[in-house]
PDB file of C-alpha atoms in Angstrom:
ATOM      1  CA  MET A 247      15.854 -61.575  54.240  1.00 48.00           C
ATOM      2  CA  THR A 248      14.302 -58.547  55.315  1.00 46.00           C
ATOM      3  CA  GLY A 249      12.541 -55.316  53.406  1.00 47.00           C
ATOM      4  CA  SER A 250      10.452 -55.696  50.589  1.00 45.00           C
ATOM      5  CA  ALA A 251      10.343 -58.897  48.396  1.00 47.00           C
ATOM      6  CA  ARG A 252      12.334 -58.580  44.931  1.00 45.00           C
ATOM      7  CA  PRO A 253      10.196 -58.426  41.886  1.00 46.00           C
ATOM      8  CA  ALA A 254       9.597 -61.952  40.197  1.00 46.00           C
ATOM      9  CA  ALA A 255      12.374 -62.707  37.667  1.00 44.00           C
ATOM     10  CA  GLY A 256      11.527 -61.253  33.969  1.00 45.00           C
ATOM     11  CA  SER A 257       8.565 -58.770  35.140  1.00 45.00           C
ATOM     12  CA  GLY A 258      10.912 -56.070  35.037  1.00 47.00           C
ATOM     13  CA  PRO A 259      11.082 -52.816  36.999  1.00 48.00           C
ATOM     14  CA  ARG A 260       7.906 -51.762  38.800  1.00 47.00           C
ATOM     15  CA  PRO A 261       6.085 -49.156  37.243  1.00 45.00           C
ATOM     16  CA  ARG A 262       5.613 -45.837  39.155  1.00 46.00           C
ATOM     17  CA  ARG A 263       2.067 -45.027  40.111  1.00 49.00           C
ATOM     18  CA  LEU A 264       0.631 -41.845  39.479  1.00 45.00           C
ATOM     19  CA  PRO A 265      -1.037 -39.854  42.257  1.00 48.00           C
ATOM     20  CA  ARG A 266      -4.739 -40.482  42.130  1.00 45.00           C
ATOM     21  CA  ALA A 267      -5.788 -36.952  41.008  1.00 44.00           C
ATOM     22  CA  LEU A 268      -3.167 -36.679  38.351  1.00 43.00           C
ATOM     23  CA  GLY A 269      -4.273 -40.214  37.024  1.00 47.00           C
ATOM     24  CA  ALA A 270      -7.795 -39.298  36.898  1.00 46.00           C
ATOM     25  CA  ALA A 271      -7.161 -35.844  34.879  1.00 45.00           C
ATOM     26  CA  ALA A 272      -4.840 -37.679  32.693  1.00 44.00           C
ATOM     27  CA  VAL A 273      -7.730 -40.265  31.548  1.00 41.00           C
ATOM     28  CA  LEU A 274     -10.380 -37.329  31.112  1.00 41.00           C
ATOM     29  CA  VAL A 275      -7.847 -35.300  28.911  1.00 42.00           C
ATOM     30  CA  LEU A 276      -7.612 -38.280  26.871  1.00 40.00           C
ATOM     31  CA  THR A 277     -11.263 -38.899  26.779  1.00 43.00           C
ATOM     32  CA  VAL A 278     -11.826 -35.448  25.720  1.00 41.00           C
ATOM     33  CA  THR A 279      -9.314 -35.621  23.167  1.00 46.00           C
ATOM     34  CA  VAL A 280     -10.350 -38.514  21.557  1.00 44.00           C
ATOM     35  CA  ALA A 281     -14.210 -37.405  21.969  1.00 46.00           C
ATOM     36  CA  GLY A 282     -13.474 -34.343  20.052  1.00 47.00           C
ATOM     37  CA  CYS A 283     -11.527 -35.998  17.348  1.00 51.00           C
ATOM     38  CA  SER A 284     -14.769 -38.049  16.528  1.00 48.00           C
ATOM     39  CA  THR A 285     -17.004 -35.206  16.687  1.00 57.00           C
ATOM     40  CA  ALA A 286     -18.739 -34.025  13.629  1.00 61.00           C
ATOM     41  CA  GLY A 287     -18.215 -30.356  12.822  1.00 64.00           C
ATOM     42  CA  GLU A 288     -15.066 -29.921  15.047  1.00 70.00           C
ATOM     43  CA  PRO A 289     -11.834 -28.515  13.393  1.00 71.00           C
ATOM     44  CA  LEU A 290      -9.380 -31.182  11.865  1.00 70.00           C
ATOM     45  CA  SER A 291      -5.761 -30.622  12.177  1.00 72.00           C
ATOM     46  CA  ALA A 292      -4.141 -29.232   8.780  1.00 68.00           C
ATOM     47  CA  GLY A 293      -1.319 -31.270   9.429  1.00 74.00           C
ATOM     48  CA  THR A 294       2.367 -30.397  10.224  1.00 78.00           C
ATOM     49  CA  THR A 295       3.654 -27.115   9.685  1.00 77.00           C
ATOM     50  CA  ALA A 296       6.508 -26.494   7.543  1.00 77.00           C
ATOM     51  CA  PRO A 297       9.732 -25.419   9.580  1.00 83.00           C
ATOM     52  CA  VAL A 298      10.683 -21.985   9.685  1.00 83.00           C
ATOM     53  CA  ALA A 299      14.133 -21.234   8.461  1.00 84.00           C
ATOM     54  CA  ALA A 300      16.129 -17.915   8.840  1.00 89.00           C
ATOM     55  CA  PRO A 301      17.169 -16.132   5.703  1.00 89.00           C
ATOM     56  CA  SER A 302      20.456 -17.794   4.345  1.00 91.00           C
ATOM     57  CA  LEU A 303      22.911 -15.075   3.046  1.00 91.00           C
ATOM     58  CA  LEU A 304      24.403 -15.845  -0.206  1.00 93.00           C
ATOM     59  CA  TRP A 305      28.313 -15.174  -1.248  1.00 93.00           C
ATOM     60  CA  PRO A 306      28.586 -13.271   2.046  1.00 92.00           C
ATOM     61  CA  GLU A 307      32.063 -12.866   1.201  1.00 95.00           C
ATOM     62  CA  ARG A 308      31.564 -10.647  -1.569  1.00 94.00           C
ATOM     63  CA  THR A 309      31.681  -6.806  -0.914  1.00 94.00           C
ATOM     64  CA  PRO A 310      28.128  -5.361  -0.973  1.00 90.00           C
ATOM     65  CA  ALA A 311      27.193  -2.394  -3.332  1.00 88.00           C
ATOM     66  CA  PRO A 312      27.412   1.325  -2.027  1.00 90.00           C
ATOM     67  CA  THR A 313      24.674   2.974  -0.592  1.00 80.00           C
ATOM     68  CA  PRO A 314      23.477   5.567  -3.109  1.00 73.00           C
ATOM     69  CA  THR A 315      24.154   9.034  -2.701  1.00 70.00           C
ATOM     70  CA  GLY A 316      21.436  11.789  -3.048  1.00 58.00           C
ATOM     71  CA  GLU A 317      23.052  13.084  -6.319  1.00 52.00           C
ATOM     72  CA  GLN A 318      22.657   9.479  -8.077  1.00 47.00           C
ATOM     73  CA  HIS A 319      18.634   9.849  -7.775  1.00 47.00           C
ATOM     74  CA  ASP A 320      16.054  12.383  -8.840  1.00 52.00           C
ATOM     75  CA  ASP A 321      13.641  11.892  -5.891  1.00 63.00           C
ATOM     76  CA  VAL A 322      10.543  13.957  -5.971  1.00 76.00           C
ATOM     77  CA  THR A 323      10.097  15.447  -2.447  1.00 88.00           C
ATOM     78  CA  ALA A 324       7.409  17.529  -0.864  1.00 94.00           C
ATOM     79  CA  THR A 325       6.733  20.922  -2.548  1.00 94.00           C
ATOM     80  CA  ARG A 326       5.007  23.878  -1.482  1.00 96.00           C
ATOM     81  CA  VAL A 327       2.184  24.626  -4.281  1.00 96.00           C
ATOM     82  CA  PRO A 328       2.754  28.001  -5.707  1.00 94.00           C
ATOM     83  CA  GLY A 329       0.044  30.850  -5.779  1.00 94.00           C
ATOM     84  CA  ILE A 330      -2.375  29.532  -3.205  1.00 96.00           C
ATOM     85  CA  ALA A 331      -3.056  31.069   0.015  1.00 96.00           C
ATOM     86  CA  ALA A 332      -2.592  29.504   3.233  1.00 97.00           C
ATOM     87  CA  VAL A 333      -5.516  27.964   5.082  1.00 97.00           C
ATOM     88  CA  PRO A 334      -4.912  28.784   8.970  1.00 95.00           C
ATOM     89  CA  SER A 335      -7.965  26.494   9.836  1.00 95.00           C
ATOM     90  CA  GLY A 336      -6.260  23.647   8.602  1.00 95.00           C
ATOM     91  CA  ASP A 337      -8.982  22.240   6.560  1.00 97.00           C
ATOM     92  CA  ILE A 338      -8.044  21.381   3.244  1.00 98.00           C
ATOM     93  CA  ARG A 339     -11.886  21.261   2.301  1.00 97.00           C
ATOM     94  CA  LYS A 340     -11.487  25.106   1.725  1.00 96.00           C
ATOM     95  CA  VAL A 341      -8.999  24.701  -0.894  1.00 97.00           C
ATOM     96  CA  ASP A 342     -10.416  24.946  -4.576  1.00 96.00           C
ATOM     97  CA  ALA A 343      -8.776  21.789  -6.149  1.00 96.00           C
ATOM     98  CA  TYR A 344      -9.272  23.299  -9.634  1.00 95.00           C
ATOM     99  CA  ALA A 345      -7.234  26.487  -8.770  1.00 96.00           C
ATOM    100  CA  VAL A 346      -4.421  24.216  -7.163  1.00 97.00           C
ATOM    101  CA  VAL A 347      -3.724  22.678 -10.521  1.00 96.00           C
ATOM    102  CA  LYS A 348      -4.189  25.886 -12.440  1.00 96.00           C
ATOM    103  CA  ALA A 349      -1.533  27.507 -10.257  1.00 96.00           C
ATOM    104  CA  GLU A 350       0.932  24.475 -10.799  1.00 96.00           C
ATOM    105  CA  VAL A 351       0.442  24.783 -14.571  1.00 95.00           C
ATOM    106  CA  ALA A 352       1.179  28.279 -14.460  1.00 94.00           C
ATOM    107  CA  ALA A 353       4.353  27.703 -12.523  1.00 94.00           C
ATOM    108  CA  HIS A 354       5.502  25.000 -14.862  1.00 93.00           C
ATOM    109  CA  ARG A 355       3.750  25.675 -18.168  1.00 87.00           C
ATOM    110  CA  HIS A 356       6.408  23.829 -20.364  1.00 87.00           C
ATOM    111  CA  ASP A 357       7.283  20.975 -18.320  1.00 90.00           C
ATOM    112  CA  VAL A 358       6.427  18.127 -20.220  1.00 89.00           C
ATOM    113  CA  THR A 359       8.658  15.778 -17.902  1.00 89.00           C
ATOM    114  CA  GLY A 360       9.044  15.194 -14.374  1.00 89.00           C
ATOM    115  CA  ALA A 361       6.652  15.643 -11.778  1.00 89.00           C
ATOM    116  CA  ASP A 362       4.497  18.820 -13.203  1.00 92.00           C
ATOM    117  CA  GLY A 363       5.115  17.440 -16.683  1.00 92.00           C
ATOM    118  CA  LEU A 364       1.803  17.931 -18.633  1.00 94.00           C
ATOM    119  CA  ASP A 365       1.350  17.380 -22.351  1.00 93.00           C
ATOM    120  CA  GLU A 366       0.535  21.055 -23.882  1.00 93.00           C
ATOM    121  CA  ALA A 367      -3.136  19.963 -25.174  1.00 93.00           C
ATOM    122  CA  THR A 368      -3.910  19.029 -21.556  1.00 95.00           C
ATOM    123  CA  ALA A 369      -2.119  22.141 -20.050  1.00 94.00           C
ATOM    124  CA  ALA A 370      -4.139  24.426 -22.391  1.00 93.00           C
ATOM    125  CA  LYS A 371      -7.388  22.700 -20.999  1.00 93.00           C
ATOM    126  CA  ILE A 372      -6.732  23.078 -17.327  1.00 95.00           C
ATOM    127  CA  THR A 373      -6.344  27.121 -17.881  1.00 88.00           C
ATOM    128  CA  SER A 374      -9.961  27.228 -18.575  1.00 85.00           C
ATOM    129  CA  CYS A 375     -10.955  24.184 -16.233  1.00 87.00           C
ATOM    130  CA  SER A 376     -13.931  24.399 -13.724  1.00 81.00           C
ATOM    131  CA  GLU A 377     -15.674  21.982 -12.144  1.00 78.00           C
ATOM    132  CA  THR A 378     -18.763  22.987 -14.639  1.00 83.00           C
ATOM    133  CA  GLU A 379     -16.760  22.016 -17.528  1.00 81.00           C
ATOM    134  CA  ARG A 380     -17.125  18.882 -19.406  1.00 80.00           C
ATOM    135  CA  ASN A 381     -13.929  19.161 -21.181  1.00 87.00           C
ATOM    136  CA  CYS A 382     -11.932  19.716 -18.069  1.00 94.00           C
ATOM    137  CA  PRO A 383      -9.113  16.618 -17.725  1.00 96.00           C
ATOM    138  CA  ILE A 384      -9.453  17.051 -13.777  1.00 96.00           C
ATOM    139  CA  ARG A 385     -11.081  14.104 -12.343  1.00 96.00           C
ATOM    140  CA  THR A 386     -13.649  14.894  -9.302  1.00 95.00           C
ATOM    141  CA  PRO A 387     -11.394  15.775  -6.070  1.00 96.00           C
ATOM    142  CA  VAL A 388     -11.336  13.493  -3.670  1.00 97.00           C
ATOM    143  CA  LEU A 389     -10.419  13.776   0.217  1.00 98.00           C
ATOM    144  CA  ARG A 390      -9.007  11.098   2.484  1.00 98.00           C
ATOM    145  CA  ASP A 391      -6.817  11.110   5.353  1.00 98.00           C
ATOM    146  CA  LEU A 392      -3.439   9.776   3.810  1.00 98.00           C
ATOM    147  CA  THR A 393      -0.786  11.032   6.422  1.00 97.00           C
ATOM    148  CA  GLY A 394      -2.573   9.554   9.405  1.00 96.00           C
ATOM    149  CA  ASP A 395      -3.080  13.133  11.143  1.00 96.00           C
ATOM    150  CA  GLY A 396      -6.568  12.540  11.395  1.00 96.00           C
ATOM    151  CA  HIS A 397      -7.178  15.556   8.700  1.00 96.00           C
ATOM    152  CA  ASP A 398      -8.136  15.041   5.339  1.00 98.00           C
ATOM    153  CA  ASP A 399      -5.795  15.340   2.381  1.00 98.00           C
ATOM    154  CA  LEU A 400      -6.632  15.946  -1.473  1.00 98.00           C
ATOM    155  CA  ILE A 401      -6.328  13.460  -3.889  1.00 98.00           C
ATOM    156  CA  VAL A 402      -6.444  14.736  -7.698  1.00 98.00           C
ATOM    157  CA  GLY A 403      -6.445  13.034 -11.003  1.00 97.00           C
ATOM    158  CA  ILE A 404      -5.356  14.683 -14.375  1.00 97.00           C
ATOM    159  CA  GLU A 405      -6.446  13.008 -17.482  1.00 96.00           C
ATOM    160  CA  MET A 406      -4.292  13.146 -20.560  1.00 95.00           C
ATOM    161  CA  ASP A 407      -3.770  11.233 -23.891  1.00 94.00           C
ATOM    162  CA  ASP A 408      -3.265   7.518 -24.220  1.00 94.00           C
ATOM    163  CA  HIS A 409      -5.137   6.904 -21.094  1.00 95.00           C
ATOM    164  CA  LEU A 410      -2.349   8.187 -19.029  1.00 96.00           C
ATOM    165  CA  LEU A 411      -3.146   9.720 -15.363  1.00 97.00           C
ATOM    166  CA  GLY A 412      -1.476  12.732 -13.491  1.00 97.00           C
ATOM    167  CA  LEU A 413      -1.858  11.119 -10.187  1.00 97.00           C
ATOM    168  CA  ARG A 414      -1.176  14.006  -7.420  1.00 98.00           C
ATOM    169  CA  CYS A 415      -1.999  14.222  -3.493  1.00 98.00           C
ATOM    170  CA  TYR A 416      -1.918  17.123  -1.263  1.00 98.00           C
ATOM    171  CA  THR A 417      -1.942  18.141   2.599  1.00 98.00           C
ATOM    172  CA  LEU A 418      -1.660  21.185   4.554  1.00 98.00           C
ATOM    173  CA  VAL A 419       1.597  21.689   6.423  1.00 97.00           C
ATOM    174  CA  LYS A 420       1.082  24.730   8.828  1.00 95.00           C
ATOM    175  CA  GLY A 421      -1.700  26.015   6.723  1.00 96.00           C
ATOM    176  CA  GLU A 422       0.574  25.727   3.234  1.00 97.00           C
ATOM    177  CA  LEU A 423      -0.971  23.602   0.759  1.00 98.00           C
ATOM    178  CA  THR A 424       2.037  20.891  -0.188  1.00 98.00           C
ATOM    179  CA  ARG A 425       1.969  18.271  -2.683  1.00 98.00           C
ATOM    180  CA  ILE A 426       3.195  15.292  -1.054  1.00 98.00           C
ATOM    181  CA  MET A 427       2.953  12.871  -4.522  1.00 97.00           C
ATOM    182  CA  ALA A 428       3.099  13.433  -7.932  1.00 96.00           C
ATOM    183  CA  THR A 429       3.193  10.714 -10.638  1.00 96.00           C
ATOM    184  CA  VAL A 430       2.097   9.413 -13.890  1.00 95.00           C
ATOM    185  CA  VAL A 431       0.019   6.233 -14.359  1.00 96.00           C
ATOM    186  CA  ARG A 432      -2.009   4.395 -16.910  1.00 96.00           C
ATOM    187  CA  PRO A 433      -4.487   2.885 -14.563  1.00 97.00           C
ATOM    188  CA  SER A 434      -7.185   0.590 -15.007  1.00 95.00           C
ATOM    189  CA  SER A 435      -8.422   1.468 -11.439  1.00 96.00           C
ATOM    190  CA  ILE A 436      -7.190   3.050  -8.524  1.00 98.00           C
ATOM    191  CA  GLU A 437      -8.191   2.676  -4.662  1.00 97.00           C
ATOM    192  CA  VAL A 438      -7.396   3.944  -1.218  1.00 98.00           C
ATOM    193  CA  ALA A 439      -7.312   1.431   1.528  1.00 97.00           C
ATOM    194  CA  GLY A 440      -6.641   2.724   4.626  1.00 94.00           C
ATOM    195  CA  ARG A 441      -3.757   5.179   3.996  1.00 95.00           C
ATOM    196  CA  ASP A 442      -2.560   3.425   0.907  1.00 97.00           C
ATOM    197  CA  VAL A 443      -3.146   4.583  -2.787  1.00 98.00           C
ATOM    198  CA  ILE A 444      -3.324   1.613  -5.105  1.00 98.00           C
ATOM    199  CA  VAL A 445      -3.035   1.936  -8.717  1.00 97.00           C
ATOM    200  CA  TRP A 446      -3.726  -1.147 -10.868  1.00 97.00           C
ATOM    201  CA  GLU A 447      -2.242  -0.958 -14.390  1.00 97.00           C
ATOM    202  CA  PRO A 448      -2.617  -3.461 -17.123  1.00 95.00           C
ATOM    203  CA  SER A 449       0.289  -5.903 -17.793  1.00 94.00           C
ATOM    204  CA  ASP A 450       1.446  -6.978 -21.142  1.00 92.00           C
ATOM    205  CA  THR A 451       1.392 -10.592 -19.578  1.00 93.00           C
ATOM    206  CA  PRO A 452      -2.374 -11.892 -20.272  1.00 92.00           C
ATOM    207  CA  HIS A 453      -4.414 -12.280 -16.865  1.00 93.00           C
ATOM    208  CA  TYR A 454      -1.860 -10.429 -14.876  1.00 96.00           C
ATOM    209  CA  ALA A 455      -1.687  -7.001 -13.679  1.00 97.00           C
ATOM    210  CA  VAL A 456       0.602  -4.280 -11.858  1.00 97.00           C
ATOM    211  CA  ARG A 457      -0.336  -3.312  -8.755  1.00 97.00           C
ATOM    212  CA  SER A 458       1.578  -0.091  -7.056  1.00 98.00           C
ATOM    213  CA  VAL A 459       1.084   0.952  -3.284  1.00 98.00           C
ATOM    214  CA  TYR A 460       1.694   4.391  -2.465  1.00 98.00           C
ATOM    215  CA  SER A 461       2.305   5.177   1.381  1.00 98.00           C
ATOM    216  CA  TRP A 462       3.093   8.084   3.970  1.00 97.00           C
ATOM    217  CA  ASP A 463       6.463   8.051   4.831  1.00 96.00           C
ATOM    218  CA  SER A 464       6.891  10.236   7.917  1.00 94.00           C
ATOM    219  CA  HIS A 465      10.684  10.379   7.732  1.00 94.00           C
ATOM    220  CA  ARG A 466      10.541  11.972   4.052  1.00 93.00           C
ATOM    221  CA  HIS A 467       6.910  13.386   4.465  1.00 95.00           C
ATOM    222  CA  TYR A 468       6.067  12.061   1.165  1.00 97.00           C
ATOM    223  CA  MET A 469       3.999   9.331  -0.132  1.00 97.00           C
ATOM    224  CA  GLU A 470       6.397   6.775  -1.311  1.00 96.00           C
ATOM    225  CA  LEU A 471       6.321   3.840  -4.060  1.00 96.00           C
ATOM    226  CA  LYS A 472       5.784   1.015  -0.934  1.00 96.00           C
ATOM    227  CA  SER A 473       5.357  -1.950  -3.330  1.00 96.00           C
ATOM    228  CA  ASP A 474       5.375  -2.638  -7.063  1.00 95.00           C
ATOM    229  CA  GLU A 475       4.447  -6.331  -8.135  1.00 96.00           C
ATOM    230  CA  ILE A 476       2.721  -8.175 -10.903  1.00 95.00           C
ATOM    231  CA  ARG A 477      -0.231 -10.166  -9.781  1.00 95.00           C
ATOM    232  CA  ARG A 478      -2.407 -12.888 -11.297  1.00 94.00           C
ATOM    233  CA  VAL A 479      -5.915 -11.821 -11.816  1.00 91.00           C
ATOM    234  CA  GLU A 480      -9.084 -13.434 -13.226  1.00 83.00           C
ATOM    235  CA  PRO A 481     -10.012 -12.874 -17.069  1.00 70.00           C
ATOM    236  CA  THR A 482     -13.270 -12.052 -16.006  1.00 58.00           C
ATOM    237  CA  ALA A 483     -12.736  -9.572 -13.277  1.00 49.00           C
ATOM    238  CA  THR A 484     -11.077  -6.535 -12.475  1.00 50.00           C
ATOM    239  CA  PRO A 485      -8.008  -6.760 -10.460  1.00 50.00           C
ATOM    240  CA  SER A 486      -8.421  -5.986  -6.659  1.00 52.00           C
ATOM    241  CA  PRO A 487      -7.441  -7.624  -3.094  1.00 50.00           C
ATOM    242  CA  THR A 488     -10.987  -8.327  -2.634  1.00 45.00           C
ATOM    243  CA  GLY A 489     -11.792  -9.645  -6.135  1.00 41.00           C
ATOM    244  CA  SER A 490     -13.787  -6.596  -6.955  1.00 39.00           C
ATOM    245  CA  ARG A 491     -12.661  -3.076  -8.016  1.00 37.00           C
ATOM    246  CA  ARG A 492     -14.521   0.249  -8.744  1.00 36.00           C
TER     247      ARG A 492
END
């Protein structure tokens, strides 16, 4: 019989030999891996990651609800502030925030609901309001870039009874002062994170707070309510994403 001899009975097929370089590399990798696992201070595995599953649609055979029409919603949109002169330079810092609120009150003097809604007592105080007036319900104006165009925008808070606050934001559109947000909140604090305005409000549930985030919508050109959620907070701390607040 010619050729190579058969393997001895019971010895099974002969294992394939790795090339010398590959075999040495495999040994080196194994050595480093084992050594790394036993080295103090090295990162340890957190275990198996839970599998990611795509959303599963429930009752797909049911007819979805129709898309709401504009008539079904009283959406607030951007509004040019009446009685305020144009600012050709585009610098909103040249705008008198107190004059802005006064102009809005004059245009909507008897509105008690909606975006311009103010109670009579607050509206009366605003008519004689100034930066030096102690009884002025307008908080110190704040400048921040909310629209992402690189220019500051104006944030104004109007204090009312029962800890309510009229929160309004303004920007310049081709030099015209335009209100891009108007809501009434009862805040425990207000923050600006990037271009988001974040309002924290107390919740009826102990140790929880309501966190509302308003963000610029470039399609509607308005600060939209991006999220509204209830979050757990520590009893001894005020609610904040970082554990601290103003």
